[in-house]
mmCIF file of C-alpha atoms in Angstrom:
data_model
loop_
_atom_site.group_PDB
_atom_site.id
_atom_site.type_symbol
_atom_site.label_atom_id
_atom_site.label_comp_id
_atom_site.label_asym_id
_atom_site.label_seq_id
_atom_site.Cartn_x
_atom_site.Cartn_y
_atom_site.Cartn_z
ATOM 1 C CA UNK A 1 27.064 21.709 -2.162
ATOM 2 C CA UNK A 2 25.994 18.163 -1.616
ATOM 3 C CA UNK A 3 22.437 17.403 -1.326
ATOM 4 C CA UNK A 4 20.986 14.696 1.329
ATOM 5 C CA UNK A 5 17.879 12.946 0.266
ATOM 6 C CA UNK A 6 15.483 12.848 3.577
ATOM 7 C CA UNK A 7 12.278 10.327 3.911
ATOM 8 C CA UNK A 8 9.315 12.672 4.735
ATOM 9 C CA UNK A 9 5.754 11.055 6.327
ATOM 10 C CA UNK A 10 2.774 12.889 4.762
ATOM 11 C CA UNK A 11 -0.872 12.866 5.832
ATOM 12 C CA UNK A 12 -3.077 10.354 4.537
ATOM 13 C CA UNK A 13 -3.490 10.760 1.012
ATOM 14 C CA UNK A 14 -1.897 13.920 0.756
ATOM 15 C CA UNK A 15 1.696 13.110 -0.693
ATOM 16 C CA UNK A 16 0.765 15.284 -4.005
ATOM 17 C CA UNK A 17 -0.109 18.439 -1.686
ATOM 18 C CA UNK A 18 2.753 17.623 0.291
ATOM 19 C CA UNK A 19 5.274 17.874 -2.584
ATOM 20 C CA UNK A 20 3.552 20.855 -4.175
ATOM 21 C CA UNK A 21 3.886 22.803 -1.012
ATOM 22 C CA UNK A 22 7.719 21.426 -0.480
ATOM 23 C CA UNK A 23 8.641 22.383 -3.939
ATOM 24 C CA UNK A 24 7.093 26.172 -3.794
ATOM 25 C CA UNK A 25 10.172 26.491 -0.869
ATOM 26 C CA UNK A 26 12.528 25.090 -3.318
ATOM 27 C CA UNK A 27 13.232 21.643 -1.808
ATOM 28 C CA UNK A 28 13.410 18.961 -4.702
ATOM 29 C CA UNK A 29 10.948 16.432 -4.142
ATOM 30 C CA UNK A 30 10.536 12.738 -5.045
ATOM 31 C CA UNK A 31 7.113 11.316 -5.095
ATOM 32 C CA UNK A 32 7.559 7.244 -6.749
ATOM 33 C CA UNK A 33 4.367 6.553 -8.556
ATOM 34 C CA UNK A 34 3.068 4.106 -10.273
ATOM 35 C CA UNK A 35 0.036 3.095 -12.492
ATOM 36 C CA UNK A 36 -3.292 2.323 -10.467
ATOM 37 C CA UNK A 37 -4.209 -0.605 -12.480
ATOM 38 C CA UNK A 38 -8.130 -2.253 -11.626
ATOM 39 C CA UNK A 39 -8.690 -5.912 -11.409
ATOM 40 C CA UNK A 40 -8.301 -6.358 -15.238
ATOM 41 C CA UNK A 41 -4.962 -4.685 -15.411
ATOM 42 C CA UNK A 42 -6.145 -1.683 -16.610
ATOM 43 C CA UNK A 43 -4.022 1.488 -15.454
ATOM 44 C CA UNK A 44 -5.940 4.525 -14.269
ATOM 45 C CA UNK A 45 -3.864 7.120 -13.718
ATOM 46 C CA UNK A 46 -1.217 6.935 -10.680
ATOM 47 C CA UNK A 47 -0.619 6.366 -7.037
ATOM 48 C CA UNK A 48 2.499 6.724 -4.898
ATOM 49 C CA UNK A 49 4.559 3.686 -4.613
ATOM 50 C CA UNK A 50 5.124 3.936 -0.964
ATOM 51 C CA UNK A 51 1.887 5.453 -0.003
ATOM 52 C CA UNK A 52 2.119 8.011 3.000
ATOM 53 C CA UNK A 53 5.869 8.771 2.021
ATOM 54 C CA UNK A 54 8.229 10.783 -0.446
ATOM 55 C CA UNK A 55 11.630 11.840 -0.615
ATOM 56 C CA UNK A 56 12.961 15.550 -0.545
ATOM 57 C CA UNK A 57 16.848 16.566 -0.956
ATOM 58 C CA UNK A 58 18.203 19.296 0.700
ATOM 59 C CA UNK A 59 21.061 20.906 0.420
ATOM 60 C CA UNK A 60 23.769 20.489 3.344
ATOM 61 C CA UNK A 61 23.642 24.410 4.674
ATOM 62 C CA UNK A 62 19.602 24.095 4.168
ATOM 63 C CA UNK A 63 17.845 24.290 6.950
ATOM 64 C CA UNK A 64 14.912 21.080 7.215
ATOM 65 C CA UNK A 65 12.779 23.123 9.753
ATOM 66 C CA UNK A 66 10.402 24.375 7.663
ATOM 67 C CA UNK A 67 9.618 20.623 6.544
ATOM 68 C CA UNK A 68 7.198 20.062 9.591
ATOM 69 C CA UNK A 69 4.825 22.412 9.360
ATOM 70 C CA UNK A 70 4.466 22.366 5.465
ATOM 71 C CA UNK A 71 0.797 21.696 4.779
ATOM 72 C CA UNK A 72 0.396 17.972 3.602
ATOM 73 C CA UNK A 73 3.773 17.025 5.693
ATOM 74 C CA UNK A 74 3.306 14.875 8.936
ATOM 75 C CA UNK A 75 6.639 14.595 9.599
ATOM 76 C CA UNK A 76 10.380 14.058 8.966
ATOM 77 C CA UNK A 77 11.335 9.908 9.411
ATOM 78 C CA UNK A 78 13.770 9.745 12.461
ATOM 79 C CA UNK A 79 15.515 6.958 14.004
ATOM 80 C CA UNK A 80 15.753 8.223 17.704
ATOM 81 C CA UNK A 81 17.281 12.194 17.350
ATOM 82 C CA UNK A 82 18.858 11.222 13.935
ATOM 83 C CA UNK A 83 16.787 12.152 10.806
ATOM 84 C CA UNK A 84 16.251 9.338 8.218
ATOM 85 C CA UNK A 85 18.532 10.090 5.190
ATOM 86 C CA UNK A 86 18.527 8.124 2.370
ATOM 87 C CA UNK A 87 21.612 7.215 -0.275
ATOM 88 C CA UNK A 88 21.030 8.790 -3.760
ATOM 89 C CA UNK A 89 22.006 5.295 -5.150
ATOM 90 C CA UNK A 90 18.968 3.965 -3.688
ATOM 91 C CA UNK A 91 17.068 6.733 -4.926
ATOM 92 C CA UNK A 92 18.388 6.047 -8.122
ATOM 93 C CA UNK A 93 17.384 2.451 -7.697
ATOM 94 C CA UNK A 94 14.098 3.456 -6.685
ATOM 95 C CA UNK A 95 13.648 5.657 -10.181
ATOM 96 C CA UNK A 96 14.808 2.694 -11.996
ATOM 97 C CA UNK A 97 11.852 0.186 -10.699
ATOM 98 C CA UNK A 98 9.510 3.000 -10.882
ATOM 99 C CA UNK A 99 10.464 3.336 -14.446
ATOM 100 C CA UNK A 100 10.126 -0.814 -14.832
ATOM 101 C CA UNK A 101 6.349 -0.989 -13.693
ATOM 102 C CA UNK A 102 5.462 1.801 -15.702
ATOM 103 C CA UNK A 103 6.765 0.569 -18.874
ATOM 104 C CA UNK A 104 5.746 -3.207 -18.064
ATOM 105 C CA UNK A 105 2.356 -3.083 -17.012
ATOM 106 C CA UNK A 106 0.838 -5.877 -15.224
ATOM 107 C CA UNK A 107 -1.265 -8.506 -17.483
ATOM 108 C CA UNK A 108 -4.130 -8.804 -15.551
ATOM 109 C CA UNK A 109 -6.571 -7.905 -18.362
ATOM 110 C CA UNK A 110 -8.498 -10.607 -20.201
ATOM 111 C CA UNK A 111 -8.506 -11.182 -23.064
ATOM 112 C CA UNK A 112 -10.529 -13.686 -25.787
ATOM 113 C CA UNK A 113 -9.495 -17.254 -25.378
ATOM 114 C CA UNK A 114 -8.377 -16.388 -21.117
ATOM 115 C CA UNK A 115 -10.098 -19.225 -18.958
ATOM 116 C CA UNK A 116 -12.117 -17.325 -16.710
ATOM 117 C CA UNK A 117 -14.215 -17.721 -13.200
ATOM 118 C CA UNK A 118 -17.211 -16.017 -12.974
ATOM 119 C CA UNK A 119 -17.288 -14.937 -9.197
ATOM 120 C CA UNK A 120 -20.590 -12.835 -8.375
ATOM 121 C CA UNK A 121 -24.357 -13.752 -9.364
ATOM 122 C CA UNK A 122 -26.303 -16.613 -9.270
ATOM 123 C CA UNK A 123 -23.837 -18.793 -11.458
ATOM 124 C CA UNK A 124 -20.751 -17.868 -9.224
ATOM 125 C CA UNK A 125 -17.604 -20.554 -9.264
ATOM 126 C CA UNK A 126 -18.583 -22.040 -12.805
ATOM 127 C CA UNK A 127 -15.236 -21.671 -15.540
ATOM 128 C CA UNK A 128 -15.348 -20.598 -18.889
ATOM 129 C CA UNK A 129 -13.646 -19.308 -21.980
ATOM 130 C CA UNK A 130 -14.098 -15.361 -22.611
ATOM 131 C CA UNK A 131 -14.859 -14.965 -26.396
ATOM 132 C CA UNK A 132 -15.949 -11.601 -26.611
ATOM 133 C CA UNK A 133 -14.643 -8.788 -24.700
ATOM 134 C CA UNK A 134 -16.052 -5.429 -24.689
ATOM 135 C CA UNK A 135 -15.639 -2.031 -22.290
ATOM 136 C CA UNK A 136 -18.129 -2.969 -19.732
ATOM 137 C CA UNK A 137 -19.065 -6.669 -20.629
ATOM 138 C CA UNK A 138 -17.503 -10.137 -21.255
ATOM 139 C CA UNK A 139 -19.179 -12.865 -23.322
ATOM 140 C CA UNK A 140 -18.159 -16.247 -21.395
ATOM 141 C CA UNK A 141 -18.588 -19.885 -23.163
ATOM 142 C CA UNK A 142 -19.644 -22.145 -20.481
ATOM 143 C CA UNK A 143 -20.371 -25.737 -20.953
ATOM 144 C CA UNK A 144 -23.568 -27.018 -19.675
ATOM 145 C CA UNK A 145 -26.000 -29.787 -20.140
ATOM 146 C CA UNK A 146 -22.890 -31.522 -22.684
ATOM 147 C CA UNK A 147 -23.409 -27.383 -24.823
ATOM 148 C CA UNK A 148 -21.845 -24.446 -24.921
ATOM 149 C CA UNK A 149 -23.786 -21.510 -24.134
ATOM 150 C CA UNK A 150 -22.650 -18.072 -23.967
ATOM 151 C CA UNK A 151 -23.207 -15.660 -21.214
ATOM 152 C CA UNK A 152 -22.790 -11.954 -21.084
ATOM 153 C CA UNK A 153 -21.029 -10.979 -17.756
ATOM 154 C CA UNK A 154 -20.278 -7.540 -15.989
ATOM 155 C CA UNK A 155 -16.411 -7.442 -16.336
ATOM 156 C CA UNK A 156 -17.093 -7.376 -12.333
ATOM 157 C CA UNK A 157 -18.122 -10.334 -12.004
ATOM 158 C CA UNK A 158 -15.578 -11.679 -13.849
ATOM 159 C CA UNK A 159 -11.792 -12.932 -13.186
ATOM 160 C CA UNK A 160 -9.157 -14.955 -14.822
ATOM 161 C CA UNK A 161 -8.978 -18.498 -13.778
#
């Protein structure tokens, strides 16, 4: 028994229904995810890698039918009549990168000593240094008038330079 790995379309934003309702009829489903990071780098739970898509193996002798009109499920990927499969090494491949950005998250988030652009309010486009960082707010050292003053910033309005 040899199982074929199939790309199947789901509705918008419904890949996690999708799989739930594919696995209670015993397919094995692959939904890539990775961490929903903000602005800073911060992750925030997860969201599919390919958005709008996941992978389900079936056994050869199982029948795909009952794929299309599984809640959450648009539709099976075709190329003309033939259905999309997909080669487990890929899938493997895919598992491996998956694995990658999950265990090498993005440095987005600032830190003290980052140069950084302050991009919304009334000072917009002037540069800093962040010296303080907090949950909600950055302290920024700005030079003006030949001083340094320090500004407390929304982490909003803030971004790396």
């Amino acid at each position: 028994m040899n199982a074929q790995w199939v790309v199947v379309m789901t509705k918008a934003r419904q890949e996690h229904k999708a799989v739930t309702n594919l696995q209670n009829q015993g397919f094995n489903v692959y939904l890539p995810s990775t961490p929903r990071r903000d602005r800073f780098g911060e992750a925030h739970g997860l969201e599919p890698l390919f958005p709008g898509y996941c992978f389900c193996a079936a056994q050869t002798e199982q029948s795909l039918s009952p794929l299309r009109s599984t809640p959450g499920v648009l539709s099976v990927v075709r190329f003309g009549q033939q259905i999309a499969h997909i080669d487990a090494l890929a899938i493997d491949r895919i598992r491996k990168a998956e694995a990658y950005l999950t265990e090498n998250p993005i440095d987005g988030a600032i830190q003290t000593g980052d140069r950084v652009r302050i991009v919304d309010g009334p000072l917009a486009g002037l540069e800093g240094l962040a010296s303080n960082t907090a949950q909600n707010r950055i302290e920024v050292l700005i030079e003006m008038l030949g001083q340094y003053q320090r500004l407390r910033c929304d982490r909003s309005q803030i971004v790396k330079a």
